[in-house]
Structures are given as C-alpha cells and as structure tokens.
Amino acid sequence: MRAAVFHEEGKPLSLEEVPYPERKEGEVILKVRAAGLCHGDVHLVLGEWSGDLQISPPVILGHEIVGDVVEGGKKFKDGDRVILYSSIGCGKCKYCLSGKPQFCERVSVVGVQRNGGFAEYVSVPEDYLFKVDGDPIHLAPLADAGITAYSAVKGIKRGDSVAVIGTGAVAMIASQMLKSNGADVIMGGRNPSKLAKAEEMGIPTVMMKRKDNMNMSQTLFSYSQKKFDYVLDFVGSQSTLQDSMWLLSREGELRIVGEFGGYLNVPEQLIVLRGLKVKGVLYGSFEDMNGIIKSYQEGKFNTMPVPYKLEEINDAINDLIEDKIIGRAVITPSSD
C-alpha cells in the first residue's frame, strides 16, 4: 500500500510502498478515506518537539482519521464509516477509566508512537472508534481540530465575552461554535485572509499586528476596549501569552490550547486579587468526541476542509508552514 513515511526531522515525508498493516487483537483495519493535517504533524516533521515526545522513525504520521472498516470488526461491520479517537491509553488508570485517555501516563498516539493515517490502510483499536456518516473529507477534522475546539469552549455560556487568539482550524471551529451558542466572541490574529473568512462567518476580528511596542494582547485590548470572561489562546507563543491574563475580567479564565512554546509570566497578585484561572486544553475526552459529532450533525459549524491527495502531502505541509491554508488541510490517501 502507499504511505507517506516520516524518516528524519527536517526532511519531506517519503511517498513509498509499505506493507499492509498487521492487525493485533482488538484492532480493526480501516481503509483511510481522509486524514487531517495537524500543526502537530508539522512540529514533528520540523523537529520542534524533539525531547518532548518519544517517536521512533520510520513512522507513518496522521492522527486525524476517518475510514471504512474492512477487516476484523466486532462492534462495527465491514463498510461502516468511523472516526478515530487517536489517544490510546492503558485502559486501567484513573484517566482511562474516566474517559480521558489523553492524560494517561502510558498514552500511545496513533500517527505519533504508532502508524497513522497518511496511508491507504491503518490498524487501530476498535474501542477507540465512533460511527459517523457523511463526506469523509468534511468529517476528518472532527477527529482532532473538532474535538479540541469542543473541549476548549465547553462550559462557556450564552452572553459570555470571549477573545479567541489565533486563526487556525481549531480556532475557526471554536469561534463558530461560540457564535452558534450565543457567546460574544471576537477573534484576533495576524493573517488578513483568515480574518476576512471569519468576518464572512459573522465573527468580529482584529488584526493583531505589533505596533508602538505593544504585544498582541495589548493590541487586542486597545481595539476592543474591554476585558473578557474567557481568553482562548490557540497559538501559545510568547507573543500571544505575554500579558494575556490582563485581558481577563474578574474571575476570568485563560484557556491555552496552542503549543508554540511560549511562557506564561503572571504576577501572583493579579491571579489572587482578581480570582483568575488558567486551564490547559489537551485534545478532549470520549464524551467530547460524541459531543463534537452531535454538534457537527446539528450544523453548528463548518470544518472548512482543504483537500490534498496523498502525493501532495509535502505541498500541504509547506502551505501550512507558510500560513496559506484557510481551514484544515485534509489528505485523501485512497484513489477510489
């Protein structure tokens, strides 16, 4: 079968013929219909997470997978279309037992520690699959961008004021969900094309350029002239995190989703005297996967897929690095 294989940091993925996957006990073989390209994949390719994640090349990346069952199902029959929850836990710890295997100390992520979806076929644990219907290209972003966005906005109510920092796929889905749920949302970012797309969807935006020695948070406040109940940072860089908690109203909450290596420096009195909170958002739970599928079926957001063929995957990676993709790049490995 054909696959895009990660061999070495800083090098393009290698398009090659690889063996058909070996199915282990409790696993099923999926014919991959679509696999989203996440910024996490790019971090791995560029070597930006060296030392943070254990990964042993050669490995097939791609953790955002929709496929059809072709072999081995007990819960699902051949031909069923399914979406993958990609964080495979030990199944025994408190996190796994509570439906949050992304926090398992022994977690193994499909497309990171084990072969993923940038291939025609993949073998995955059946217990981590959810049945879906529809166009796989539109469904694939739900498997990571969608569930992460759902987790990031959970608990935010109608009328809450929310600043969304970032214009990537996760931020776009989250902003649509917030608007649909009645929150007062504004998006800040640096890409004018993406901001224009958000405006088309009815989401107010602000161009967060550096000016007059102001960081991005100060630029956002200078435009909005108000503080927020929630700040959702989908970038996580030094530029976005610096002073971000000053944007919060009393008892406000900063939720950090992006992983661009920034540091959060906060005076403790700011936290104490204003009753502020900080929360890290890593993926989502099994419950969140059910929730995002339901929200998608209810038409609360568009996943905004941008399709690429498997042989175009390195073009997709370059386009993502150059910030050219409005929405989610989705790889289609199968030719039929």
C-alpha angles and dihedrals in degrees: 000000000000121000142164105237127201109219107155139011114257094021129105118259113266118239106215148139112268133176120278107263120270111236116222128199111294093017134112131204115241127198098222111234098174138355123191121228109232128196084240088067089054092049088055094047092049093046092240093136097047108145092015097075131033108231127160115200138244091066136139110239127208122103100175100084139169117175147149121255110245103162143022106009124156099166092031129044128223110284096028112137112228141176123219129235094210104200105089112197135192091259094225110069125090092260094053092044090052093050096256104109091154086081095048112126089224097044117153115197120212107237093025113050093013134030115288144190106296086098139072093255136020135183115224138166110273093218089066096058130100124196116243138172130211143044108348092211090061093039099050097076089060089071093072115348090046100045091044091051090048091051091047095055098038113130095016107130138209109284096021113133113235133184113202114199114199137037103224126120095275092049091047093053092043092050092051091050092048091051091047090051093052101254120147099244135179125181124214124194147128104243109091094197092054092045089051089053090051090051089053087057091052097258115135113231143190128204105235100206121159110253137157089007091295119143121226095269092052090049090053092049093047088057100041098036090205142084126242139230089221136020113196112196110198092173107050096196126141089254094055098039096047108105091346092134090060086070091066128101119224110299088012124152133225113208115194115203106151121083106208095132104257127152127233112221111182131168106238092225090060089057096043101041094045097037092234127176135206123203131182115215116209114179109293145268132270086261089054091054090056088046096052093047090052092047090051091049088052090056096242094143146004117239089213097216121195107198126218129175119241091254088056095055096110089051088053091050091051092047090052092049090050091049093240098131118093102198127354126333108226123195119213109201098178121078095202 
